[in-house]
Coordinates of C-alpha atoms in Angstrom, one line a residue:
C1250 CA -28.7 -192.0 -52.9
G1251 CA -30.1 -188.5 -52.7
Q1252 CA -33.1 -188.4 -50.7
G1253 CA -33.8 -192.3 -51.2
A1254 CA -36.4 -191.9 -54.1
L1255 CA -34.9 -194.8 -56.1
F1256 CA -35.6 -197.2 -53.4
E1257 CA -39.1 -196.1 -53.0
Y1258 CA -39.6 -196.4 -56.6
V1259 CA -38.4 -200.0 -56.9
R1260 CA -40.4 -201.0 -53.9
K1261 CA -43.6 -199.4 -55.4
N1262 CA -43.1 -200.6 -58.9
A1263 CA -41.5 -204.0 -58.3
P1264 CA -42.6 -205.1 -54.8
A1265 CA -41.7 -208.7 -55.4
V1266 CA -37.9 -208.0 -56.1
D1267 CA -35.8 -209.5 -53.4
M1268 CA -33.1 -206.8 -52.7
R1269 CA -30.7 -205.3 -50.3
Y1270 CA -30.4 -201.6 -51.0
I1271 CA -27.4 -199.5 -49.8
G1272 CA -27.6 -195.9 -50.8
I1273 CA -24.3 -193.9 -50.8
D1274 CA -24.1 -190.2 -50.9
V1275 CA -21.4 -187.6 -50.1
S1276 CA -24.1 -185.3 -48.5
K1277 CA -24.8 -185.7 -44.9
V1278 CA -28.1 -183.9 -45.4
M1279 CA -29.2 -186.1 -48.4
V1280 CA -28.5 -189.2 -46.3
R1281 CA -30.2 -187.8 -43.3
T1282 CA -33.1 -186.9 -45.4
A1283 CA -33.3 -190.3 -46.9
N1284 CA -33.2 -191.9 -43.4
V1285 CA -36.0 -189.7 -42.1
R1286 CA -38.0 -190.3 -45.3
H1287 CA -37.9 -194.0 -44.9
G1288 CA -38.4 -194.0 -41.1
L1289 CA -35.2 -195.3 -40.2
V1290 CA -34.7 -192.3 -37.5
R1291 CA -36.8 -192.3 -34.6
G1292 CA -37.2 -190.7 -31.2
G1293 CA -34.4 -188.6 -29.7
Q1294 CA -32.1 -189.0 -32.8
L1295 CA -35.0 -187.6 -34.9
R1296 CA -35.8 -184.7 -32.6
K1297 CA -32.0 -183.7 -32.8
L1298 CA -32.1 -183.8 -36.5
L1299 CA -35.2 -181.8 -36.7
K1300 CA -33.8 -179.3 -34.4
R1301 CA -30.6 -179.1 -36.4
Y1302 CA -32.2 -179.3 -39.7
P1303 CA -35.8 -177.8 -39.6
V1304 CA -36.2 -178.5 -43.3
L1305 CA -36.4 -182.3 -42.6
A1306 CA -39.8 -181.6 -40.9
D1307 CA -41.4 -181.1 -44.5
V1308 CA -40.0 -184.6 -45.6
K1309 CA -42.7 -187.2 -46.6
V1310 CA -42.2 -190.3 -44.6
V1311 CA -42.6 -193.5 -46.7
R1312 CA -43.2 -196.5 -44.6
G1313 CA -41.1 -199.3 -45.9
P1314 CA -40.5 -202.8 -45.0
K1315 CA -39.1 -203.9 -41.6
D1316 CA -37.4 -207.1 -42.8
K1317 CA -34.1 -207.7 -44.5
T1318 CA -35.0 -205.6 -47.5
R1319 CA -35.0 -202.3 -45.4
P1320 CA -32.6 -199.9 -46.9
K1321 CA -29.4 -198.7 -45.6
F1322 CA -28.2 -195.1 -46.4
V1323 CA -24.6 -194.1 -45.6
V1324 CA -22.4 -191.1 -45.9
Q1325 CA -19.4 -191.9 -48.0
D1326 CA -17.4 -190.2 -50.9
F1327 CA -17.6 -193.1 -53.3
L1328 CA -14.1 -192.3 -54.7
D1329 CA -12.5 -193.0 -51.3
P1330 CA -10.6 -196.2 -51.5
D1331 CA -12.7 -197.9 -48.7
A1332 CA -16.2 -196.7 -50.1
G1333 CA -18.6 -199.0 -51.7
V1334 CA -19.3 -202.7 -51.7
A1335 CA -19.6 -205.4 -54.4
A1336 CA -23.1 -205.5 -55.6
D1337 CA -25.1 -206.9 -58.4
Y1338 CA -26.0 -203.5 -59.6
Y1339 CA -24.9 -200.0 -59.2
V1340 CA -27.0 -197.0 -60.2
C1341 CA -25.9 -193.5 -60.5
S1342 CA -28.7 -191.1 -61.4
G1343 CA -28.0 -187.4 -61.7
C1344 CA -24.7 -187.0 -59.8
M1345 CA -22.7 -186.6 -62.8
T1346 CA -24.9 -183.9 -64.1
I1347 CA -24.0 -181.5 -61.4
G1348 CA -20.5 -179.8 -61.5
D1349 CA -18.1 -179.5 -64.5
A1350 CA -17.5 -181.8 -67.3
K1351 CA -13.9 -180.7 -67.1
L1352 CA -13.6 -183.0 -64.1
W1353 CA -14.3 -186.1 -66.2
D1354 CA -10.8 -187.4 -65.8
K1355 CA -10.5 -186.5 -62.2
V1356 CA -13.9 -187.4 -60.9
S1357 CA -16.6 -188.9 -63.3
K1358 CA -14.3 -191.3 -65.1
P1359 CA -12.9 -192.9 -61.9
F1360 CA -16.4 -193.0 -60.5
V1361 CA -17.7 -195.0 -63.4
V1362 CA -14.7 -197.3 -63.4
K1363 CA -15.3 -198.2 -59.7
M1364 CA -18.9 -198.8 -60.3
G1365 CA -17.9 -201.2 -62.9
R1366 CA -15.2 -202.8 -60.7
L1367 CA -17.7 -203.3 -57.9
S1368 CA -20.8 -204.4 -60.0
R1369 CA -21.3 -208.1 -60.7
R1370 CA -24.2 -207.8 -63.2
G1371 CA -24.4 -204.2 -64.3
M1372 CA -24.4 -200.6 -63.8
Y1373 CA -26.6 -197.7 -64.8
F1374 CA -25.7 -194.0 -65.0
N1375 CA -26.9 -190.9 -67.0
M1376 CA -25.5 -187.7 -68.0
L1377 CA -26.4 -184.2 -69.7
S1378 CA -26.0 -184.3 -73.4
Q1379 CA -23.9 -181.8 -75.4
R1380 CA -26.3 -182.3 -78.2
H1381 CA -28.7 -180.2 -76.4
M1382 CA -26.4 -177.6 -74.7
K1383 CA -22.7 -177.3 -74.4
S1384 CA -22.6 -175.6 -70.9
Y1385 CA -24.6 -174.1 -68.2
P1386 CA -23.2 -173.0 -64.8
G1387 CA -23.0 -175.7 -62.3
F1388 CA -24.0 -178.4 -64.7
A1389 CA -21.7 -181.0 -66.7
F1390 CA -22.3 -181.9 -70.3
Y1391 CA -20.8 -184.8 -72.0
D1392 CA -20.3 -186.1 -75.6
Y1393 CA -22.4 -189.1 -76.0
D1394 CA -20.5 -190.8 -78.7
E1395 CA -17.3 -190.3 -76.8
I1396 CA -18.7 -191.8 -73.4
C1397 CA -20.0 -194.9 -75.5
Q1398 CA -16.5 -195.3 -77.2
W1399 CA -14.7 -195.0 -73.9
L1400 CA -17.0 -197.6 -72.1
A1401 CA -16.3 -200.1 -74.9
T1402 CA -12.5 -199.7 -74.2
V1403 CA -12.8 -199.9 -70.5
F1404 CA -15.2 -202.8 -70.4
P1405 CA -14.5 -204.8 -73.6
D1406 CA -16.5 -207.9 -72.5
A1407 CA -19.6 -205.9 -71.4
T1408 CA -22.8 -205.2 -73.4
I1409 CA -23.4 -201.5 -73.4
H1410 CA -27.1 -200.4 -73.8
A1411 CA -27.4 -196.7 -74.4
R1412 CA -30.3 -194.4 -75.0
H1413 CA -30.0 -190.9 -76.2
D1414 CA -33.6 -190.5 -77.7
Y1415 CA -35.6 -188.8 -75.0
L1416 CA -36.1 -185.6 -73.4
E1417 CA -35.2 -183.9 -76.6
F1418 CA -31.7 -185.1 -76.3
R1419 CA -31.0 -183.3 -73.1
D1420 CA -29.5 -186.3 -71.5
F1421 CA -28.6 -189.7 -72.0
S1422 CA -28.6 -193.1 -70.1
I1423 CA -26.1 -196.0 -70.1
F1424 CA -26.5 -199.5 -68.7
V1425 CA -23.4 -201.5 -68.8
E1426 CA -24.2 -205.4 -68.6
F1427 CA -21.7 -207.7 -67.2

Protein backbone atom coordinates (compact mmCIF):
# COMPACT_ATOMS: atom_id res chain seq x y z
CA CYS A 1 0.00 0.00 0.00
CA GLY A 2 2.97 2.30 0.35
CA GLN A 3 1.76 5.60 1.81
CA GLY A 4 -1.86 5.04 0.77
CA ALA A 5 -1.68 7.10 -2.42
CA LEU A 6 -3.77 4.68 -4.49
CA PHE A 7 -6.71 4.95 -2.10
CA GLU A 8 -6.44 8.74 -2.24
CA TYR A 9 -6.29 8.66 -6.05
CA VAL A 10 -9.40 6.48 -6.42
CA ARG A 11 -11.37 8.55 -3.89
CA LYS A 12 -10.46 11.75 -5.74
CA ASN A 13 -11.00 10.49 -9.30
CA ALA A 14 -13.91 8.09 -8.80
CA PRO A 15 -15.75 9.25 -5.68
CA ALA A 16 -18.90 7.30 -6.57
CA VAL A 17 -17.08 3.95 -6.52
CA ASP A 18 -18.26 1.87 -3.60
CA MET A 19 -15.16 0.13 -2.35
CA ARG A 20 -13.56 -1.42 0.64
CA TYR A 21 -9.84 -0.86 0.51
CA ILE A 22 -7.23 -2.95 2.29
CA GLY A 23 -3.64 -1.86 1.79
CA ILE A 24 -0.94 -4.43 2.53
CA ASP A 25 2.71 -3.56 2.93
CA VAL A 26 5.67 -5.36 4.43
CA SER A 27 7.05 -2.03 5.70
CA LYS A 28 5.77 -0.87 9.10
CA VAL A 29 6.83 2.68 8.26
CA MET A 30 4.77 2.69 5.05
CA VAL A 31 1.67 1.40 6.85
CA ARG A 32 2.15 3.89 9.69
CA THR A 33 2.53 6.68 7.15
CA ALA A 34 -0.64 5.58 5.33
CA ASN A 35 -2.56 5.48 8.61
CA VAL A 36 -1.35 8.96 9.58
CA ARG A 37 -1.98 10.30 6.08
CA HIS A 38 -5.59 9.13 6.11
CA GLY A 39 -6.34 10.29 9.64
CA LEU A 40 -6.67 6.76 11.04
CA VAL A 41 -4.26 7.41 13.92
CA ARG A 42 -5.20 9.93 16.58
CA GLY A 43 -4.43 11.08 20.10
CA GLY A 44 -1.87 9.21 22.17
CA GLN A 45 -1.15 6.71 19.44
CA LEU A 46 -0.30 9.54 17.04
CA ARG A 47 1.93 11.26 19.61
CA LYS A 48 3.82 7.97 20.17
CA LEU A 49 4.33 7.50 16.43
CA LEU A 50 5.51 11.09 15.94
CA LYS A 51 7.96 10.73 18.81
CA ARG A 52 9.37 7.50 17.41
CA TYR A 53 9.21 8.56 13.72
CA PRO A 54 9.57 12.37 13.55
CA VAL A 55 9.49 12.24 9.75
CA LEU A 56 5.77 11.43 9.96
CA ALA A 57 5.16 15.02 11.09
CA ASP A 58 5.66 16.06 7.45
CA VAL A 59 2.97 13.70 6.14
CA LYS A 60 0.08 15.50 4.44
CA VAL A 61 -3.16 14.34 6.06
CA VAL A 62 -5.97 13.60 3.64
CA ARG A 63 -9.40 13.69 5.22
CA GLY A 64 -11.29 10.67 4.03
CA PRO A 65 -14.70 9.15 4.51
CA LYS A 66 -15.85 7.93 7.90
CA ASP A 67 -18.16 5.24 6.60
CA LYS A 68 -17.56 1.69 5.41
CA THR A 69 -15.30 2.93 2.61
CA ARG A 70 -12.67 3.96 5.12
CA PRO A 71 -9.37 2.31 4.21
CA LYS A 72 -7.54 -0.25 6.27
CA PHE A 73 -3.75 -0.53 6.10
CA VAL A 74 -1.97 -3.59 7.49
CA VAL A 75 1.59 -4.77 7.90
CA GLN A 76 1.98 -8.18 6.26
CA ASP A 77 4.38 -10.02 4.03
CA PHE A 78 2.03 -10.86 1.18
CA LEU A 79 3.90 -14.11 0.56
CA ASP A 80 3.11 -15.40 4.06
CA PRO A 81 0.46 -18.13 3.71
CA ASP A 82 -2.05 -16.28 5.92
CA ALA A 83 -1.59 -12.86 4.28
CA GLY A 84 -4.15 -11.37 1.92
CA VAL A 85 -7.86 -11.89 1.47
CA ALA A 86 -10.13 -12.70 -1.45
CA ALA A 87 -10.95 -9.44 -3.26
CA ASP A 88 -12.39 -8.25 -6.53
CA TYR A 89 -9.08 -6.66 -7.53
CA TYR A 90 -5.47 -6.67 -6.47
CA VAL A 91 -3.16 -3.83 -7.46
CA CYS A 92 0.60 -3.95 -7.10
CA SER A 93 2.18 -0.74 -8.29
CA GLY A 94 5.90 -0.36 -7.95
CA CYS A 95 6.84 -3.08 -5.51
CA MET A 96 8.26 -5.39 -8.18
CA THR A 97 10.53 -2.61 -9.44
CA ILE A 98 12.66 -2.67 -6.32
CA GLY A 99 15.13 -5.46 -5.76
CA ASP A 100 16.63 -7.92 -8.18
CA ALA A 101 14.99 -9.62 -11.17
CA LYS A 102 16.95 -12.75 -10.24
CA LEU A 103 14.36 -13.13 -7.47
CA TRP A 104 11.60 -13.57 -10.07
CA ASP A 105 11.17 -17.29 -9.34
CA LYS A 106 11.37 -16.91 -5.54
CA VAL A 107 9.49 -13.65 -4.98
CA SER A 108 7.74 -11.92 -7.87
CA LYS A 109 6.36 -15.01 -9.59
CA PRO A 110 4.72 -16.40 -6.40
CA PHE A 111 3.50 -12.86 -5.62
CA VAL A 112 1.71 -12.59 -9.00
CA VAL A 113 0.29 -16.12 -8.71
CA LYS A 114 -1.08 -15.35 -5.24
CA MET A 115 -2.64 -12.08 -6.43
CA GLY A 116 -4.33 -14.04 -9.20
CA ARG A 117 -5.52 -16.75 -6.83
CA LEU A 118 -7.09 -14.18 -4.48
CA SER A 119 -8.55 -11.90 -7.18
CA ARG A 120 -12.12 -12.51 -8.28
CA ARG A 121 -12.23 -10.02 -11.16
CA GLY A 122 -8.70 -8.93 -11.96
CA MET A 123 -5.26 -7.83 -10.95
CA TYR A 124 -2.87 -5.14 -12.04
CA PHE A 125 0.90 -4.82 -11.69
CA ASN A 126 3.77 -3.02 -13.33
CA MET A 127 7.44 -3.77 -13.83
CA LEU A 128 10.53 -2.05 -15.18
CA SER A 129 11.34 -3.06 -18.73
CA GLN A 130 14.56 -4.54 -20.07
CA ARG A 131 13.91 -2.69 -23.34
CA HIS A 132 14.98 0.49 -21.62
CA MET A 133 17.76 -0.75 -19.38
CA LYS A 134 19.08 -4.16 -18.42
CA SER A 135 20.16 -3.40 -14.88
CA TYR A 136 20.65 -0.72 -12.28
CA PRO A 137 21.60 -1.37 -8.66
CA GLY A 138 18.56 -1.84 -6.44
CA PHE A 139 16.05 -2.16 -9.28
CA ALA A 140 14.59 -5.18 -11.08
CA PHE A 141 14.11 -5.22 -14.87
CA TYR A 142 12.00 -7.78 -16.71
CA ASP A 143 11.43 -9.01 -20.24
CA TYR A 144 7.97 -7.84 -21.29
CA ASP A 145 7.36 -10.66 -23.80
CA GLU A 146 8.45 -13.37 -21.34
CA ILE A 147 6.13 -12.04 -18.63
CA CYS A 148 3.14 -11.91 -21.01
CA GLN A 149 3.82 -15.45 -22.26
CA TRP A 150 4.20 -16.76 -18.72
CA LEU A 151 0.92 -15.12 -17.64
CA ALA A 152 -0.91 -16.77 -20.54
CA THR A 153 0.22 -20.18 -19.30
CA VAL A 154 -0.54 -19.53 -15.63
CA PHE A 155 -3.95 -17.93 -16.24
CA PRO A 156 -5.09 -19.53 -19.52
CA ASP A 157 -8.75 -18.47 -19.13
CA ALA A 158 -7.94 -14.84 -18.32
CA THR A 159 -7.77 -11.89 -20.68
CA ILE A 160 -4.41 -10.18 -20.45
CA HIS A 161 -4.22 -6.46 -21.19
CA ALA A 162 -0.65 -5.23 -21.40
CA ARG A 163 0.84 -1.81 -22.14
CA HIS A 164 4.42 -1.19 -23.02
CA ASP A 165 4.03 2.02 -25.02
CA TYR A 166 4.58 4.77 -22.47
CA LEU A 167 7.40 6.42 -20.51
CA GLU A 168 9.84 5.67 -23.33
CA PHE A 169 9.46 1.92 -22.67
CA ARG A 170 10.88 2.29 -19.16
CA ASP A 171 8.18 0.14 -17.66
CA PHE A 172 5.12 -1.85 -18.57
CA SER A 173 1.74 -2.45 -16.99
CA ILE A 174 -0.35 -5.58 -17.04
CA PHE A 175 -4.01 -6.02 -16.14
CA VAL A 176 -5.20 -9.60 -15.93
CA GLU A 177 -8.99 -9.84 -16.22
CA PHE A 178 -10.69 -12.94 -14.84
